[in-house]
Amino acid sequence: MDYITGQFLVNLLMNGILIGLIYGLMALGLTLIFSVLGIVSFAHGEFYMIGGYVVYYLLQAFGNLEPMIAILIAGAVTFVIGVIFELLFLQPMGKGDIERPGEYAILLTFGLAFFLQHVMIGIVGPFPTKVDRFYDFAEIDWGWLRMKAATVWFFDMPISSSRLIATGVAVVLTALMIWFMSKTWTGRGLQAVSQDRQAASVVGINPSHMNTLAFGLGTMLAGMSGAALVTVFAWVPWVGMPASSKSFIIIVLGGMGSMPGALLGGLVLGIVESFGAGLYPDPSKALAYKDAFGLLVFALVLLVKPTGFFGRKL
Amino acid sequence: MKRIPIQGVLLVLLLIFAFAFPRIMQGQPYWLYVALQSFFWAMMAASWALLAGYAGQFSFAHIAFMGIASYTSGILGRDLGWSPISGIILGTLMAGLVGVLVGYLCLRLRRTYLALFTIAFSEIVRLIINAEHEFTGGPMGLYMEPLLETTSYVPTYYIMLVALIVSLAIMYAIANSRLGLFLRSIREDEEAAAAMGVHVVRYKILAFVITSMIAGIAGALDHHIIGFIAPNELMIPRMSLVIAMAVIGGTESLISASLGAIFIHFAMEWLQKIPVPASWMPSLRENTATLQQFGLSLGEGYLQTNAWRMVLFGLMLMLTLRFWRNGLIQPLLEKIGRQGVAEETVAKRKFSQEENEIEGTEA
Amino acid sequence: MFRTKRYIYALLILVVAALIFAACATPEVIEKEVIVTVEVEKEVEVEKEVVVTEIVEVEAEAPPVGRCAPMDAADVEVIKIGVPLPMSAPGAVGGGLAMQYAVNIAVDQLNADGGVLGKPVQPVFYDTASLPERGTAAMEYFITQECVVAVVGEYHSSAGVAEKEVAHKYHIPTVFAETWNDTITGAGYAEVFRIAPASSMVAAADVNYISNLEGIEFVVIVTENTDYGLPAADQTAEALATIGIETEIYSADKGVADYSAIITRIQAGPVPDIVMTLTTGEDSYNFENQAIEAGLMPTADTICIANQVAIQPAFWDAVPGGNYCSFRKVGLVPALANEVTQTFEAEYRKRFDIFPESYALEAYDAMMIMANAIENAGSLDPDAIITALEATDITLAQGRYYFPYGSDNPVPDDEPDWMWHQWPDPAVLFIQYFEEGQSATDAAVIFPEVYQTHDTFLIPFGETP
């Protein structure tokens, strides 16, 4: 236990915050889908996976492509796949044909996840790939802040630069989404549908169009987060499964359907996992239980306050 | 009952076929083995259908109960030398006990929240079994004492078949008793059921206990037959397979859910390779290299599609849900049984009758 | 309510009838089995008219009903060999597909050279998804439906332990390629061979290498908690303890993408002399990259031993700062790479464009060993094939294969049980990068001493040899 010092705890907290923002980015799309359609998409991680592969192959084909454009293209690709899926399979739900839409959607998206994952295994093969960090940092040494291409030392605390870029993308995307939802007509329409479908259709918003749009935007966000995170993690066709389960935890923690909640839920999850794995007494099992710490908190929150931190009453 | 429903006749024929199967498949231990495994899945799918289809509790914890019972029995056998039979009994009770706990915790959770909570529960169980390898064998797996000292699958086939029939009979009795009625009323509208005097808490927990015990006994029996268990079997994709089986069969009826499971299990075997017409063979043979690139391998008159059958499976699940919401097998059964009285209508009529009775007594 | 009760009664009667039926049916089938045994006896009598002792043997070991493997190559069009592999979750799909491709390459080469015993070889694949139940099904399928004469392959021990039982039951020669569990050969079945290096052998080689380095006192092992990682880590730690080196093991679930908490924890403790990665695939890349970015390894104080997948060019995409990391390679030295390895690698690269993983090499070798044994046996008789397998002496992609302990030479008491039918000495090399983006063939061989390219066991951090 002698390794536990103030510096160690601060490092754990910092790690937790960084990975937490990254988790928040993963969950951003899912929370939009939940708020408008009222469903949880099990295929969320697969869109995330596809987004990463789109960037990988784009950068393979056009080496000097601006990475941010590649991220946008990845978002466009997953948007299109998401919209097609919504139109083909989820439309009857909006029409009220389905008795229990929540369960119907879980099963359907599970089938989709299975389908996408195995198709990708067939196409791209099973071996890990990865994209190098989008930008190299300049070399700086100011004492409290040292920078190298791959790492930033902030008061002697090492921070991966690819993570820093990814968290930057996370914050920007969240801010954009919050702006979009509150300031544009379409965004307000989405919010209106998520609050009261009937009232929204009375004032001239077509809820079924809004469903399609929300699902597409959700999968687009998933694709873009994958596109940003393919620089942080090694990529394989089944990389989406853990991302999905992390996203479920986050949207429940943050309150289903709340955008800032997703980031906060991500932060909580990141910090819990970081401290759990850092402080669990038996080192050989600390990391083996890392996912369990998050799941435990998740289960407790579900039992005590199912609406999460930011969620409205359902 | 005035007339013999065609479904009854079908059921008897099916049973006779099931019991005669080892005789028909003499010298085909492979198909016997596949069949006995399919009964395990049928028990899982049917008990899940009772929990989700009848009681409306969309739970992912089923596979965890299966694992808890199997591991209890396996560890008792390893450390205390318990016989498989007593191990299975205690394992089943253990699954029931945990079922009480999970059922209790899930009381307030509905729909999506329930699904997410039970996923978390299953994953925690799996992670613990995986991590505590000094006790559970961890990823190296746990040897389970074989149920019978025989290499023939005939006796084990009958054991699984009888276990399936008995559990189906028990669940059928429950589903068609007052208890089943209460469960369905909870599914339709919990508040209304409570207002009508249904003891929601008691019946919800009871549903969890009964179905998790059936999952437990299925798992413990099956793993004593296989002789080995590893934590990989508790992964969520395996649970989703159970759900998909029940859905493709039809969750509204126990028989269709179990037939769905048997059908899917056999289909997954058949789809390991698909026959190809002889006329295609030359052109396929020219493209062997391309086929191999995509994980397809060419055999004599067939194409090996081991990995790609999962793609088909995902597609089938999506299409079934989209276009045949009652499952594939249930409508089929109904169509055959239309001349008599369809199961669904009987259930509905009985439902409304008994509802009247209850209202009558309470008024 | 009344109607429901009638249903229950009807079902109960059916169940009782079923039980009676079951009770009656079982002995009948056993009777049938007995009859089959007699038939086998007769056949043998016709074939081998004089030798009475052999007939007694056959009677005792009469194979169960269902085994339909041909005994003579003249009876068949193609010689079928079963290949169980994981090709869907929860199995390691990557391993399964790579092995499938490797087996296909082996079969294509065999058939281009005229096949085995003059007949083409045909692999029959089956997805076992790492599950024991699927393993049993796979073997039953191969043996009773496809009439395979032999089985090669498998990646997961969990499926392998079930498969070996069925192989034993039907007396079908089997070469396991990548299953590590000791009990697979430890059971001592005549039919079961294994060419996967048992984890304790690799651990011994690792320790052998580390013992050559100076000033090593504390080693951190990061492993995956799978049937490969946990035993490997434990055995390495045990072996290191015998030479007085302290270890700390961190085990992680597969798919844990973020290792930062553990890296922080290692950095907060005493500085390790070596950080050794026993996670595989994408997980190893994730850990190595994060550890390097955090400045844990490689440094002047800490040696980086990466996982063997570091041999792939993708290593430099995934772990850009991985210079001066060394890694283990099981197989022949690049300088001594034989024609078999090179031809195989060229074929393999057509599909995946990476250096073949050890499991791909093993799958290829397993198929080749089996084909070689059948050819040498001169027939499809399982006993002849097993005898030929025990006499294996062939150099393939991973080195020279032979099985020192078998029926003629039982495992001595001072050797572990699992040495039965086990390939004993995989060549274990250590290779170290010393330039960023270097290809594995240009990297320095640092162990064993005889193959060293730069006359050193370790290129110190930051130096060029």
Tab-separated table of N, CA and C in Angstrom, chain C residues 97 105 174 181 198 291 337 346 448 461:
chain	number	residue	atom	x	y	z
C	97	LEU	N	-9.565	-17.732	-38.208
C	97	LEU	CA	-9.513	-17.456	-39.649
C	97	LEU	C	-8.086	-17.572	-40.177
C	105	ILE	N	-3.498	-23.360	-47.227
C	105	ILE	CA	-2.223	-23.289	-47.953
C	105	ILE	C	-1.546	-24.653	-47.919
C	174	THR	N	-5.006	-37.323	-33.743
C	174	THR	CA	-5.289	-35.897	-33.673
C	174	THR	C	-4.015	-35.140	-33.314
C	181	ASN	N	-3.527	-26.088	-22.651
C	181	ASN	CA	-3.857	-26.768	-21.401
C	181	ASN	C	-3.069	-28.070	-21.238
C	198	ALA	N	4.060	-26.009	-24.960
C	198	ALA	CA	3.370	-25.867	-23.682
C	198	ALA	C	3.871	-24.601	-23.009
C	291	ALA	N	1.847	2.274	-22.262
C	291	ALA	CA	2.982	2.235	-21.339
C	291	ALA	C	4.136	3.073	-21.885
C	337	ALA	N	15.949	-19.379	-41.739
C	337	ALA	CA	14.604	-19.738	-42.187
C	337	ALA	C	14.706	-20.665	-43.387
C	346	ALA	N	5.228	-16.459	-48.016
C	346	ALA	CA	4.861	-15.765	-49.259
C	346	ALA	C	3.388	-15.988	-49.580
C	448	PRO	N	18.879	-17.023	-28.853
C	448	PRO	CA	20.017	-17.546	-28.083
C	448	PRO	C	21.370	-17.083	-28.630
C	461	PHE	N	19.191	0.962	-24.251
C	461	PHE	CA	18.258	1.974	-24.731
C	461	PHE	C	19.027	3.187	-25.271
